[in-house]
Amino acid sequence: MIDEQLIQSAYERIAADAPAVDRVRDGIQSRVRVRRQRRTVLIGVGAAAAVTATVGPATLLLAARRDRPDGSSSEVSGHGVPTTPVPSVSSTPTLPDRPARLLGYRADWLPSGLVEYHRAVYLAPDAPRGARLWAAPGTADLGKPGTVGVQLSIGERVDDNAGTSVTVNGVTGRLRVPTSKDTIVEWQPRGGPSMVLSVFGLPDNTNTALRIARSIAPDDRTALRSTMYLPWVPDRMQGYEQFGATRTLTGWSQFLGRGTLDYRGSVTIVAALGGPDPLEKTVDTVTLRGQRGNVTATDGAWVRMPDGVLVSIQGRKGSYPAEWHTTLEENLRLVEELAYQPPDLSWAAR
């Protein structure tokens, strides 16, 4: 589920342009459900796992304070502010040193003019899994129409038999060409994790995608270090952790995701320098990190810091069961206690 939102937005864009829209969209939603239900984080094992991992799941845990320091509990009425105070930080939360995580693979050939601007990793010590994105300078989102770029998802699998058979470095993969501008190549290197390469809007798109896929090679240098930390998360959200960083048109953006062991539920907190305020309507205000914070209609929350950094957290998503998302009180606490620093983007083009 590395960067699943980016992956899903890319597939949604392809579906929107494809002739058989309903069939493709149904397939997308099916694959997303499969990823949520079957994905496994492997701790302390050597075998790489993708969506269809066959070994038992293991839990990635951070040191977490499971109760309020004062032992109190609180309730939320409607969309209002919690009836007991949100824990307040008196100074900038401490960010512990987080080890860099290898992505494990590189592209030895890319079309000229593309630059890397996004990386994401699982914060797990086992085999590499993550995402790398390259695009033309000035691109803000690979999921938007008109984007020209490449996305490599490491440890991802589409989980269907669509497309045609192709050979990638001696192994059999699948080639999907939904439109003349979009191509997806899926394969699994011998001894490595499964790969999904998505190529958008490049000349000779299909041949370009195959050439990039065949240039993918192991890499023991490319890594990403998390510069976000949550000292507390709800127990049910301690199943996995992931982190991503992006160079944006206005500075930088980074996210920290936590989720349930079965991958059905998740919460994502974002810190971003610059960019617009969230579009979702503010229904209440509350003091967060010493500033005027905003509560959204879905129990999400966000606050703009004096230095221009926007800290935001997702709210409820659709009609998902309550255990699949965090409450307003939990979201406010997560925003308040988040420790972060600007990400190291020395690898990303300016």
Tab-separated table of C-alpha atoms in Angstrom:
chain	number	residue	atom	x	y	z
A	1	MET	CA	0.000	0.000	0.000
A	2	ILE	CA	2.930	2.266	-0.476
A	3	ASP	CA	1.549	5.588	-1.585
A	4	GLU	CA	-1.741	3.997	-2.503
A	5	GLN	CA	-3.422	7.365	-3.047
A	6	LEU	CA	-0.907	8.253	-5.763
A	7	ILE	CA	-1.247	4.838	-7.355
A	8	GLN	CA	-5.029	4.924	-7.257
A	9	SER	CA	-5.170	8.460	-8.666
A	10	ALA	CA	-2.975	7.343	-11.532
A	11	TYR	CA	-5.237	4.388	-12.267
A	12	GLU	CA	-8.290	6.633	-11.965
A	13	ARG	CA	-6.839	8.947	-14.559
A	14	ILE	CA	-6.212	6.038	-16.911
A	15	ALA	CA	-9.744	4.762	-16.297
A	16	ALA	CA	-11.200	8.173	-17.082
A	17	ASP	CA	-9.539	8.134	-20.526
A	18	ALA	CA	-10.097	4.473	-21.356
A	19	PRO	CA	-12.857	3.323	-23.749
A	20	ALA	CA	-14.388	0.741	-21.363
A	21	VAL	CA	-14.577	3.090	-18.383
A	22	ASP	CA	-16.978	1.108	-16.216
A	23	ARG	CA	-15.043	-2.136	-16.604
A	24	VAL	CA	-11.708	-0.494	-15.850
A	25	ARG	CA	-13.062	1.397	-12.835
A	26	ASP	CA	-14.565	-1.805	-11.430
A	27	GLY	CA	-11.190	-3.470	-11.817
A	28	ILE	CA	-9.450	-0.591	-10.061
A	29	GLN	CA	-11.753	-0.744	-7.062
A	30	SER	CA	-11.348	-4.519	-6.923
A	31	ARG	CA	-7.553	-4.199	-6.919
A	32	VAL	CA	-7.673	-1.565	-4.187
A	33	ARG	CA	-9.814	-3.880	-2.053
A	34	VAL	CA	-7.395	-6.738	-2.662
A	35	ARG	CA	-4.460	-4.568	-1.598
A	36	ARG	CA	-6.210	-3.545	1.594
A	37	GLN	CA	-7.256	-7.068	2.468
A	38	ARG	CA	-4.147	-9.014	1.550
A	39	ARG	CA	-1.129	-6.755	1.892
A	40	THR	CA	1.437	-7.878	4.467
A	41	VAL	CA	4.269	-6.088	6.228
A	42	LEU	CA	7.148	-8.474	6.811
A	43	ILE	CA	9.372	-7.858	9.794
A	44	GLY	CA	12.663	-9.720	10.120
A	45	VAL	CA	12.251	-11.989	7.106
A	46	GLY	CA	14.289	-12.039	3.951
A	47	ALA	CA	11.657	-12.839	1.342
A	48	ALA	CA	10.155	-9.860	-0.460
A	49	ALA	CA	6.373	-9.654	-0.229
A	50	ALA	CA	3.842	-7.854	-2.341
A	51	VAL	CA	0.072	-7.731	-2.206
A	52	THR	CA	-0.298	-11.495	-2.399
A	53	ALA	CA	2.227	-12.383	0.294
A	54	THR	CA	1.755	-15.873	1.694
A	55	VAL	CA	3.496	-15.513	5.035
A	56	GLY	CA	1.792	-14.393	8.210
A	57	PRO	CA	1.578	-10.672	9.019
A	58	ALA	CA	3.780	-9.093	11.650
A	59	THR	CA	3.095	-5.807	13.392
A	60	LEU	CA	5.280	-2.760	13.087
A	61	LEU	CA	5.031	-0.893	16.383
A	62	LEU	CA	6.320	2.422	17.561
A	63	ALA	CA	6.641	3.289	21.227
A	64	ALA	CA	3.122	4.568	21.853
A	65	ARG	CA	1.420	6.186	24.794
A	66	ARG	CA	-1.956	4.522	24.800
A	67	ASP	CA	-3.634	6.784	27.325
A	68	ARG	CA	-3.514	10.451	28.094
A	69	PRO	CA	-0.718	11.410	30.457
A	70	ASP	CA	-3.266	12.442	33.076
A	71	GLY	CA	-5.351	9.299	32.649
A	72	SER	CA	-8.415	11.248	31.499
A	73	SER	CA	-10.800	10.362	28.712
A	74	SER	CA	-12.803	12.641	26.486
A	75	GLU	CA	-15.773	12.714	24.164
A	76	VAL	CA	-16.665	14.655	21.080
A	77	SER	CA	-20.085	16.167	20.564
A	78	GLY	CA	-21.117	16.619	16.924
A	79	HIS	CA	-18.397	18.307	14.940
A	80	GLY	CA	-17.375	20.439	17.889
A	81	VAL	CA	-14.252	20.652	19.967
A	82	PRO	CA	-13.579	17.739	22.379
A	83	THR	CA	-15.211	18.222	25.764
A	84	THR	CA	-11.854	17.746	27.479
A	85	PRO	CA	-8.736	19.619	26.385
A	86	VAL	CA	-6.522	18.250	23.642
A	87	PRO	CA	-3.024	17.576	25.001
A	88	SER	CA	-0.927	20.658	24.360
A	89	VAL	CA	2.766	20.740	23.546
A	90	SER	CA	4.778	23.425	25.287
A	91	SER	CA	7.603	23.314	22.752
A	92	THR	CA	8.441	21.691	19.426
A	93	PRO	CA	7.984	17.913	19.818
A	94	THR	CA	11.224	15.948	19.760
A	95	LEU	CA	11.973	14.097	16.544
A	96	PRO	CA	13.976	10.931	17.226
A	97	ASP	CA	16.621	9.885	14.745
A	98	ARG	CA	14.981	7.691	12.116
A	99	PRO	CA	17.174	5.349	10.049
A	100	ALA	CA	17.152	5.778	6.280
A	101	ARG	CA	15.239	3.085	4.396
A	102	LEU	CA	16.484	1.714	1.103
A	103	LEU	CA	14.161	1.755	-1.862
A	104	GLY	CA	16.346	-0.942	-3.351
A	105	TYR	CA	15.903	-0.253	-7.073
A	106	ARG	CA	16.837	2.378	-9.640
A	107	ALA	CA	16.102	3.125	-13.282
A	108	ASP	CA	19.284	3.013	-15.351
A	109	TRP	CA	17.511	4.654	-18.278
A	110	LEU	CA	14.891	7.407	-18.355
A	111	PRO	CA	13.858	9.762	-21.160
A	112	SER	CA	15.770	13.029	-21.073
A	113	GLY	CA	14.104	15.911	-19.289
A	114	LEU	CA	12.535	13.929	-16.434
A	115	VAL	CA	13.507	14.665	-12.834
A	116	GLU	CA	12.796	12.758	-9.637
A	117	TYR	CA	10.541	14.598	-7.239
A	118	HIS	CA	8.855	12.006	-4.981
A	119	ARG	CA	9.923	8.995	-2.908
A	120	ALA	CA	7.994	6.856	-0.443
A	121	VAL	CA	8.966	3.872	1.711
A	122	TYR	CA	7.643	1.423	4.224
A	123	LEU	CA	9.270	2.051	7.587
A	124	ALA	CA	10.130	-1.618	7.963
A	125	PRO	CA	13.560	-3.276	8.139
A	126	ASP	CA	12.908	-6.049	5.646
A	127	ALA	CA	13.026	-6.145	1.854
A	128	PRO	CA	12.660	-2.844	-0.041
A	129	ARG	CA	9.246	-1.549	-0.966
A	130	GLY	CA	8.324	1.936	-1.911
A	131	ALA	CA	7.710	4.345	-4.771
A	132	ARG	CA	9.740	6.690	-6.953
A	133	LEU	CA	8.287	9.312	-9.297
A	134	TRP	CA	9.916	11.238	-12.119
A	135	ALA	CA	8.253	13.944	-14.175
A	136	ALA	CA	8.870	16.924	-16.365
A	137	PRO	CA	9.909	19.993	-14.329
A	138	GLY	CA	6.904	21.884	-13.004
A	139	THR	CA	4.690	18.810	-12.689
A	140	ALA	CA	2.667	18.858	-9.475
A	141	ASP	CA	0.705	15.595	-9.537
A	142	LEU	CA	1.172	12.495	-11.675
A	143	GLY	CA	-2.508	11.688	-11.217
A	144	LYS	CA	-3.679	14.753	-13.138
A	145	PRO	CA	-4.520	14.790	-16.865
A	146	GLY	CA	-1.782	16.129	-19.063
A	147	THR	CA	1.040	14.952	-16.813
A	148	VAL	CA	4.185	13.588	-18.403
A	149	GLY	CA	6.108	11.239	-16.156
A	150	VAL	CA	7.041	7.843	-14.735
A	151	GLN	CA	6.060	6.095	-11.507
A	152	LEU	CA	7.852	2.993	-10.184
A	153	SER	CA	5.994	1.174	-7.412
A	154	ILE	CA	8.190	-1.358	-5.613
A	155	GLY	CA	6.351	-4.161	-3.849
A	156	GLU	CA	3.058	-3.479	-5.662
A	157	ARG	CA	0.933	-5.833	-7.717
A	158	VAL	CA	-2.145	-5.186	-9.828
A	159	ASP	CA	-3.554	-8.668	-9.123
A	160	ASP	CA	-5.349	-9.392	-12.376
A	161	ASN	CA	-4.500	-11.079	-15.657
A	162	ALA	CA	-5.336	-8.163	-17.940
A	163	GLY	CA	-3.023	-7.078	-20.733
A	164	THR	CA	-0.497	-9.079	-22.708
A	165	SER	CA	2.532	-11.118	-21.751
A	166	VAL	CA	5.965	-9.475	-22.038
A	167	THR	CA	9.490	-10.406	-21.004
A	168	VAL	CA	11.373	-8.122	-18.617
A	169	ASN	CA	14.973	-9.124	-17.926
A	170	GLY	CA	14.289	-12.818	-18.310
A	171	VAL	CA	10.993	-12.993	-16.381
A	172	THR	CA	7.420	-12.893	-17.645
A	173	GLY	CA	5.416	-9.769	-16.906
A	174	ARG	CA	2.177	-8.100	-18.007
A	175	LEU	CA	1.787	-5.098	-20.279
A	176	ARG	CA	-1.359	-2.967	-20.091
A	177	VAL	CA	-2.003	-0.140	-22.562
A	178	PRO	CA	-5.346	1.464	-21.603
A	179	THR	CA	-4.781	4.453	-23.933
A	180	SER	CA	-2.157	5.636	-26.400
A	181	LYS	CA	-0.735	7.904	-23.687
A	182	ASP	CA	-0.699	5.510	-20.707
A	183	THR	CA	1.182	2.241	-20.215
A	184	ILE	CA	1.569	-0.068	-17.207
A	185	VAL	CA	4.214	-2.794	-16.953
A	186	GLU	CA	4.092	-5.314	-14.097
A	187	TRP	CA	6.756	-7.933	-13.338
A	188	GLN	CA	8.720	-9.513	-10.513
A	189	PRO	CA	12.517	-9.717	-10.767
A	190	ARG	CA	14.024	-13.028	-9.661
A	191	GLY	CA	14.514	-12.868	-5.906
A	192	GLY	CA	12.946	-9.421	-5.699
A	193	PRO	CA	9.607	-7.758	-4.968
A	194	SER	CA	6.922	-7.262	-7.599
A	195	MET	CA	7.072	-4.046	-9.620
A	196	VAL	CA	4.485	-1.810	-11.255
A	197	LEU	CA	5.812	0.789	-13.688
A	198	SER	CA	3.332	3.419	-14.915
A	199	VAL	CA	4.315	5.721	-17.776
A	200	PHE	CA	2.254	8.758	-18.715
A	201	GLY	CA	2.218	10.848	-21.869
A	202	LEU	CA	5.697	10.141	-23.232
A	203	PRO	CA	6.540	9.768	-26.934
A	204	ASP	CA	6.323	6.150	-28.105
A	205	ASN	CA	4.820	5.487	-24.687
A	206	THR	CA	4.664	1.675	-24.767
A	207	ASN	CA	8.188	1.085	-26.078
A	208	THR	CA	9.459	3.745	-23.674
A	209	ALA	CA	7.765	1.974	-20.751
A	210	LEU	CA	9.311	-1.377	-21.702
A	211	ARG	CA	12.761	0.162	-22.078
A	212	ILE	CA	12.497	1.775	-18.622
A	213	ALA	CA	11.236	-1.476	-17.072
A	214	ARG	CA	14.124	-3.421	-18.563
A	215	SER	CA	16.566	-0.865	-17.138
A	216	ILE	CA	15.371	-1.298	-13.528
A	217	ALA	CA	18.247	-2.674	-11.439
A	218	PRO	CA	18.997	-3.363	-7.743
A	219	ASP	CA	20.337	-0.349	-5.858
A	220	ASP	CA	21.879	-0.410	-2.386
A	221	ARG	CA	22.283	3.369	-2.166
A	222	THR	CA	18.934	5.016	-2.924
A	223	ALA	CA	17.162	5.660	0.366
A	224	LEU	CA	14.739	7.951	2.186
A	225	ARG	CA	14.856	9.073	5.805
A	226	SER	CA	11.642	9.835	7.664
A	227	THR	CA	11.493	13.285	9.225
A	228	MET	CA	8.059	12.815	10.806
A	229	TYR	CA	7.213	11.022	14.052
A	230	LEU	CA	4.072	10.347	16.074
A	231	PRO	CA	4.765	9.452	19.719
A	232	TRP	CA	1.203	8.133	20.015
A	233	VAL	CA	-1.199	6.455	17.620
A	234	PRO	CA	-4.409	4.522	18.403
A	235	ASP	CA	-3.793	0.848	19.026
A	236	ARG	CA	-5.771	-0.235	15.952
A	237	MET	CA	-3.554	1.920	13.698
A	238	GLN	CA	-0.300	0.225	14.709
A	239	GLY	CA	-0.348	-2.368	11.914
A	240	TYR	CA	1.962	-0.592	9.500
A	241	GLU	CA	3.779	2.692	8.884
A	242	GLN	CA	4.850	4.445	5.698
A	243	PHE	CA	6.480	7.736	4.810
A	244	GLY	CA	6.851	9.838	1.683
A	245	ALA	CA	8.468	13.120	0.678
A	246	THR	CA	7.941	15.332	-2.360
A	247	ARG	CA	9.526	18.440	-3.801
A	248	THR	CA	6.568	20.643	-4.758
A	249	LEU	CA	6.155	23.829	-6.736
A	250	THR	CA	5.881	25.756	-3.457
A	251	GLY	CA	8.552	23.974	-1.407
A	252	TRP	CA	8.028	20.478	-0.032
A	253	SER	CA	5.421	18.047	1.218
A	254	GLN	CA	5.741	14.906	3.335
A	255	PHE	CA	3.297	12.383	4.734
A	256	LEU	CA	3.290	9.785	7.509
A	257	GLY	CA	0.732	7.007	7.274
A	258	ARG	CA	-0.326	4.502	9.923
A	259	GLY	CA	-2.910	1.777	9.483
A	260	THR	CA	-4.654	-1.340	10.694
A	261	LEU	CA	-2.984	-4.734	10.509
A	262	ASP	CA	-5.483	-5.909	7.861
A	263	TYR	CA	-4.816	-2.760	5.783
A	264	ARG	CA	-8.477	-1.828	5.605
A	265	GLY	CA	-8.150	1.271	7.771
A	266	SER	CA	-5.597	4.043	7.833
A	267	VAL	CA	-4.790	7.578	8.885
A	268	THR	CA	-2.419	9.919	7.066
A	269	ILE	CA	-0.915	13.122	8.422
A	270	VAL	CA	0.747	15.617	6.088
A	271	ALA	CA	3.162	18.495	6.637
A	272	ALA	CA	3.699	20.748	3.644
A	273	LEU	CA	5.496	24.020	3.071
A	274	GLY	CA	3.354	26.359	1.004
A	275	GLY	CA	0.396	25.424	-1.117
A	276	PRO	CA	-3.291	26.294	-0.645
A	277	ASP	CA	-5.429	25.583	2.385
A	278	PRO	CA	-7.510	22.371	2.210
A	279	LEU	CA	-10.673	22.727	0.152
A	280	GLU	CA	-12.933	20.893	2.595
A	281	LYS	CA	-15.246	23.193	4.524
A	282	THR	CA	-14.241	24.219	8.055
A	283	VAL	CA	-17.063	23.532	10.515
A	284	ASP	CA	-15.275	24.373	13.789
A	285	THR	CA	-12.089	25.964	15.030
A	286	VAL	CA	-9.787	24.856	17.843
A	287	THR	CA	-6.344	25.788	19.105
A	288	LEU	CA	-3.741	23.441	17.599
A	289	ARG	CA	0.005	23.741	18.064
A	290	GLY	CA	-0.609	27.196	19.525
A	291	GLN	CA	-2.425	28.407	16.402
A	292	ARG	CA	-5.991	28.669	15.157
A	293	GLY	CA	-6.812	25.183	13.900
A	294	ASN	CA	-9.641	24.032	11.676
A	295	VAL	CA	-11.994	21.046	11.947
A	296	THR	CA	-13.612	19.748	8.767
A	297	ALA	CA	-16.997	18.172	8.169
A	298	THR	CA	-15.414	14.698	8.074
A	299	ASP	CA	-13.587	15.175	11.409
A	300	GLY	CA	-10.315	15.964	9.697
A	301	ALA	CA	-8.189	18.831	10.994
A	302	TRP	CA	-5.556	21.267	9.774
A	303	VAL	CA	-3.497	24.195	10.989
A	304	ARG	CA	-1.228	26.676	9.213
A	305	MET	CA	1.952	27.382	11.173
A	306	PRO	CA	3.604	30.844	11.252
A	307	ASP	CA	6.416	29.631	8.969
A	308	GLY	CA	3.906	28.647	6.275
A	309	VAL	CA	3.885	24.893	6.983
A	310	LEU	CA	0.428	23.343	6.732
A	311	VAL	CA	-0.150	20.353	9.048
A	312	SER	CA	-3.269	18.394	8.103
A	313	ILE	CA	-4.864	15.034	8.798
A	314	GLN	CA	-7.464	13.127	6.835
A	315	GLY	CA	-10.963	12.665	8.195
A	316	ARG	CA	-13.517	9.931	7.673
A	317	LYS	CA	-13.493	8.398	4.202
A	318	GLY	CA	-16.898	7.596	2.777
A	319	SER	CA	-19.047	5.137	4.708
A	320	TYR	CA	-16.183	2.991	5.986
A	321	PRO	CA	-16.696	1.368	9.405
A	322	ALA	CA	-15.619	3.424	12.412
A	323	GLU	CA	-12.660	1.154	13.195
A	324	TRP	CA	-11.197	1.949	9.768
A	325	HIS	CA	-10.672	5.635	10.528
A	326	THR	CA	-9.712	7.871	13.439
A	327	THR	CA	-12.063	10.026	15.484
A	328	LEU	CA	-11.960	13.796	15.690
A	329	GLU	CA	-10.425	13.660	19.151
A	330	GLU	CA	-7.713	11.254	17.940
A	331	ASN	CA	-7.018	13.424	14.894
A	332	LEU	CA	-6.609	16.550	16.997
A	333	ARG	CA	-4.195	14.752	19.292
A	334	LEU	CA	-2.186	13.417	16.359
A	335	VAL	CA	-1.842	16.880	14.814
A	336	GLU	CA	-0.871	18.364	18.176
A	337	GLU	CA	1.788	15.769	18.980
A	338	LEU	CA	3.337	15.314	15.534
A	339	ALA	CA	7.082	15.938	15.465
A	340	TYR	CA	8.550	16.887	12.096
A	341	GLN	CA	11.426	18.573	10.344
A	342	PRO	CA	11.735	19.621	6.686
A	343	PRO	CA	12.576	16.541	4.601
A	344	ASP	CA	16.010	16.029	3.095
A	345	LEU	CA	15.331	16.537	-0.606
A	346	SER	CA	18.934	16.619	-1.780
A	347	TRP	CA	18.006	13.835	-4.191
A	348	ALA	CA	15.135	15.796	-5.767
A	349	ALA	CA	15.671	18.223	-8.623
A	350	ARG	CA	14.859	21.881	-7.963
